[in-house]
Coordinates of C-alpha atoms in Angstrom, one line a residue:
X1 CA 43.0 11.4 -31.9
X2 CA 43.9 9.3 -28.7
X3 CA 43.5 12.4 -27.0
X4 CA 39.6 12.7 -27.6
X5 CA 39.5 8.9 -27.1
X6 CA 41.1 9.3 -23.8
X7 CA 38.7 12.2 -22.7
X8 CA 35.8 10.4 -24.4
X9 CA 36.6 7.3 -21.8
X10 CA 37.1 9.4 -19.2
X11 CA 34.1 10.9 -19.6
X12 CA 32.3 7.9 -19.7
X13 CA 33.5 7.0 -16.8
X14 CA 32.8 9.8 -14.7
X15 CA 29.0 9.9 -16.3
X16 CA 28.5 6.1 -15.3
X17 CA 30.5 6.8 -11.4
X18 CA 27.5 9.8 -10.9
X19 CA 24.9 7.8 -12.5
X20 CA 25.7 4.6 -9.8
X21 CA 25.8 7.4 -6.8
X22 CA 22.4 8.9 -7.7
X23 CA 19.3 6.9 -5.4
X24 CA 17.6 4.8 -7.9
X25 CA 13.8 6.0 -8.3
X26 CA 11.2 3.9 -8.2
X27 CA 8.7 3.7 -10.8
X28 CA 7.0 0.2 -9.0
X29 CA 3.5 1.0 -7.0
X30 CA 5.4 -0.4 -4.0
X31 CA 7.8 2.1 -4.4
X32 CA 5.6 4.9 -5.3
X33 CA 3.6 4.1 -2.0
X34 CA 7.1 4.7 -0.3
X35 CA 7.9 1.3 0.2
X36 CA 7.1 -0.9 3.4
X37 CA 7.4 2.6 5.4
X38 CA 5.0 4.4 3.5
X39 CA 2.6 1.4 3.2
X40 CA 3.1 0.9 7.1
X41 CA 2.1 4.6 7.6
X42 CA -0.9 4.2 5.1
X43 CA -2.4 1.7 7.5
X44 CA -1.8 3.4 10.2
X45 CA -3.8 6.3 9.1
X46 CA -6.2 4.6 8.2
X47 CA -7.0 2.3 11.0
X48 CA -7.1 5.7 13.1
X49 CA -9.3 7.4 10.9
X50 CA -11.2 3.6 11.2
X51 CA -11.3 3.6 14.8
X52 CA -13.4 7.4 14.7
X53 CA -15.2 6.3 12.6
X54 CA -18.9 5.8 13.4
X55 CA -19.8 3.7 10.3
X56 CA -17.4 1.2 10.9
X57 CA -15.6 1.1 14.0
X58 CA -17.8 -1.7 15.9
X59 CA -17.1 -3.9 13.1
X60 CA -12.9 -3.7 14.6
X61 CA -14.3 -3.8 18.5
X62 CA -13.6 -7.3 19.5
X63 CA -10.5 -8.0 16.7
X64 CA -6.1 -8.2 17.7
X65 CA -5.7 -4.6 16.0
X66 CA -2.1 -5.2 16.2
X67 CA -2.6 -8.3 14.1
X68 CA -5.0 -6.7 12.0
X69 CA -2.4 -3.9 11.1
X70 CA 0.3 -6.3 10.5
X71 CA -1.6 -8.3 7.9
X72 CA -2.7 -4.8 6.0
X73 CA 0.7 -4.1 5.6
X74 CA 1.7 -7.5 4.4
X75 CA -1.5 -7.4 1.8
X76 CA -0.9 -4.0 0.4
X77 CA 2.9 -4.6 0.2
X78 CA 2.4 -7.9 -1.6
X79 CA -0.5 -6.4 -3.8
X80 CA 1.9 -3.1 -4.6
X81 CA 4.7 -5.2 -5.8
X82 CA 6.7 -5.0 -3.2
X83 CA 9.0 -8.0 -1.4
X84 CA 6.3 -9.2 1.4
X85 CA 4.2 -12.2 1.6
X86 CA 0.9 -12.1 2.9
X87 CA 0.8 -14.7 5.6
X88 CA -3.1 -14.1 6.6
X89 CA -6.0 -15.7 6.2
X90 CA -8.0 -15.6 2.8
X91 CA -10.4 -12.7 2.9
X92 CA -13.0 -15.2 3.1
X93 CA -12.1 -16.7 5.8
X94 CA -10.9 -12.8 7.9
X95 CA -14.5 -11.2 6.8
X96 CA -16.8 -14.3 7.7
X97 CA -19.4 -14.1 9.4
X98 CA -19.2 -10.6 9.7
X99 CA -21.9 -9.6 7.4
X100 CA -20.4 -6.7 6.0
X101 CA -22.4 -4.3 3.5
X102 CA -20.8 -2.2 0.3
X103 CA -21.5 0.7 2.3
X104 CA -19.0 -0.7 4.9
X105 CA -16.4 -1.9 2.4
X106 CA -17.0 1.9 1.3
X107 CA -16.2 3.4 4.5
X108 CA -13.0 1.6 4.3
X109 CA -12.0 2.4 1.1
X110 CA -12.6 6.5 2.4
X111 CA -10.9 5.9 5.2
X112 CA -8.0 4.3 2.9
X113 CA -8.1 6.8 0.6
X114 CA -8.2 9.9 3.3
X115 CA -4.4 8.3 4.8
X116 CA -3.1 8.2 1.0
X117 CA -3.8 11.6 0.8
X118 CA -2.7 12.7 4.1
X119 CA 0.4 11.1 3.3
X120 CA 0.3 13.0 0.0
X121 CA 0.2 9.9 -2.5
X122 CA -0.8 11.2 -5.8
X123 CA -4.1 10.3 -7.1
X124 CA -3.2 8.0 -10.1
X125 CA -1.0 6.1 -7.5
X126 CA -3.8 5.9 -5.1
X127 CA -6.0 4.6 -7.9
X128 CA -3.4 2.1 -9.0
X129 CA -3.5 0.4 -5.2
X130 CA -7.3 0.6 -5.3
X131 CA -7.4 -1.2 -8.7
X132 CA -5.6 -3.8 -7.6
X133 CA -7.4 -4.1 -4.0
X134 CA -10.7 -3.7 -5.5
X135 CA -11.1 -7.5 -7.0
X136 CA -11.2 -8.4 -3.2
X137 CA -14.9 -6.7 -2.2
X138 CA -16.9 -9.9 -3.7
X139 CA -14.6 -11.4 -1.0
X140 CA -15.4 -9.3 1.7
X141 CA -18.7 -8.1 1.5
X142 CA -21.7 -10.6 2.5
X143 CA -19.2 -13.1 3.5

């Protein structure tokens, strides 16, 4: 009897040493996106497919790209789940005066969608970020 107690500890132990050594898997949106990497190369994509873009490109002509991809990151980070803290300005404030029609918040969202895939994001994931970035067109649009 102590001899299957023994081997039933042991076991245990080795099951919980191989369980602690396996890379935990996300199940979080942020983590899903592939974290702030993935999310950094998500807005990259985009903002290239952006800047060929003939619908929308003059709208990011006169703006700190730099500062514009920094804050995209931050947002969609923050709005996944993940650890980062938008530090920008309210949409509001970022889109006024700029006029901007749903057909240019549209373009956007292509453009979005287009890096996702490119950067092979499953569709229910790429639907989860856009559900939760979606609130934020009454925001944007008209402003």
């Amino acid at each position: 009897m102590r001899g299957l107690i023994r081997l039933g500890c042991l076991l245990a132990c080795l099951l919980s040493a191989a369980c602690t050594q396996q890379p935990l898997r996300s199940d979080s949106l942020y983590g899903q996106l592939g974290g702030e990497p993935g999310i950094t190369r998500i807005v990259e994509g985009m903002l290239l497919r952006i800047a060929e873009d003939p619908r929308i490109v003059d709208h990011f002509q006169s703006v700190d790209i730099q500062r514009v991809r920094d804050k995209l990151i931050e947002k969609f980070c923050a709005e996944a789940g993940g650890p980062c803290v938008y530090t920008g300005d309210s949409m509001e404030e970022s889109h006024k005066g700029l006029a901007l029609t749903p057909s240019d918040f549209n373009a956007l969202v292509e453009n979005l969608q287009a890096s996702m895939t490119a950067e092979a994001v499953p569709i229910p994931t790429q639907n989860r970020l856009l559900a939760r970035l979606a609130p934020m067109r009454g925001q944007v649009i008209d402003q």
